[in-house]
Amino acid sequence: MLHCNLGESRSPGIGLLYLAQNRKIPNQNLEEAENSL
């Protein structure tokens, strides 16, 4: 789990970046990515 200086979790953002980079979700626009989830 990753945290910023405020103690908020950054894991969801890192997870989404990983999925987009590895073509598990569309990475052309936010609407397509949201619909795939």
PDB file of C-alpha atoms in Angstrom:
ATOM      1  CA  MET A   1       0.000   0.000   0.000  1.00  0.00           C
ATOM      2  CA  LEU A   2       1.328   3.433  -0.928  1.00  0.00           C
ATOM      3  CA  HIS A   3       0.631   6.605   1.026  1.00  0.00           C
ATOM      4  CA  CYS A   4       1.238  10.297   0.440  1.00  0.00           C
ATOM      5  CA  ASN A   5       2.454  12.741   3.097  1.00  0.00           C
ATOM      6  CA  LEU A   6      -1.158  13.265   4.226  1.00  0.00           C
ATOM      7  CA  GLY A   7      -1.579   9.563   4.975  1.00  0.00           C
ATOM      8  CA  GLU A   8      -4.098   9.015   2.183  1.00  0.00           C
ATOM      9  CA  SER A   9      -3.845   5.792   0.221  1.00  0.00           C
ATOM     10  CA  ARG A  10      -2.579   6.070  -3.349  1.00  0.00           C
ATOM     11  CA  SER A  11      -2.961   2.360  -4.094  1.00  0.00           C
ATOM     12  CA  PRO A  12      -6.142   2.700  -6.216  1.00  0.00           C
ATOM     13  CA  GLY A  13      -4.456   5.205  -8.524  1.00  0.00           C
ATOM     14  CA  ILE A  14      -1.348   3.056  -8.860  1.00  0.00           C
ATOM     15  CA  GLY A  15      -3.544   0.021  -9.530  1.00  0.00           C
ATOM     16  CA  LEU A  16      -5.456   1.798 -12.295  1.00  0.00           C
ATOM     17  CA  LEU A  17      -2.217   2.957 -13.916  1.00  0.00           C
ATOM     18  CA  TYR A  18      -0.926  -0.615 -13.846  1.00  0.00           C
ATOM     19  CA  LEU A  19      -4.108  -1.953 -15.464  1.00  0.00           C
ATOM     20  CA  ALA A  20      -4.018   0.713 -18.185  1.00  0.00           C
ATOM     21  CA  GLN A  21      -0.313   0.155 -18.926  1.00  0.00           C
ATOM     22  CA  ASN A  22      -0.808  -3.596 -19.228  1.00  0.00           C
ATOM     23  CA  ARG A  23      -3.878  -3.259 -21.466  1.00  0.00           C
ATOM     24  CA  LYS A  24      -6.251  -4.772 -18.901  1.00  0.00           C
ATOM     25  CA  ILE A  25      -8.518  -1.722 -19.217  1.00  0.00           C
ATOM     26  CA  PRO A  26      -8.808   0.784 -22.104  1.00  0.00           C
ATOM     27  CA  ASN A  27      -6.442   3.716 -21.683  1.00  0.00           C
ATOM     28  CA  GLN A  28      -7.638   6.081 -24.402  1.00  0.00           C
ATOM     29  CA  ASN A  29     -10.238   7.934 -22.340  1.00  0.00           C
ATOM     30  CA  LEU A  30     -11.799   7.872 -18.898  1.00  0.00           C
ATOM     31  CA  GLU A  31     -15.307   6.930 -20.057  1.00  0.00           C
ATOM     32  CA  GLU A  32     -14.111   3.719 -21.750  1.00  0.00           C
ATOM     33  CA  ALA A  33     -12.038   2.781 -18.705  1.00  0.00           C
ATOM     34  CA  GLU A  34     -14.974   3.371 -16.343  1.00  0.00           C
ATOM     35  CA  ASN A  35     -17.313   1.321 -18.522  1.00  0.00           C
ATOM     36  CA  SER A  36     -14.898  -1.614 -18.582  1.00  0.00           C
ATOM     37  CA  LEU A  37     -14.932  -1.803 -14.787  1.00  0.00           C
TER      38      LEU A  37
END
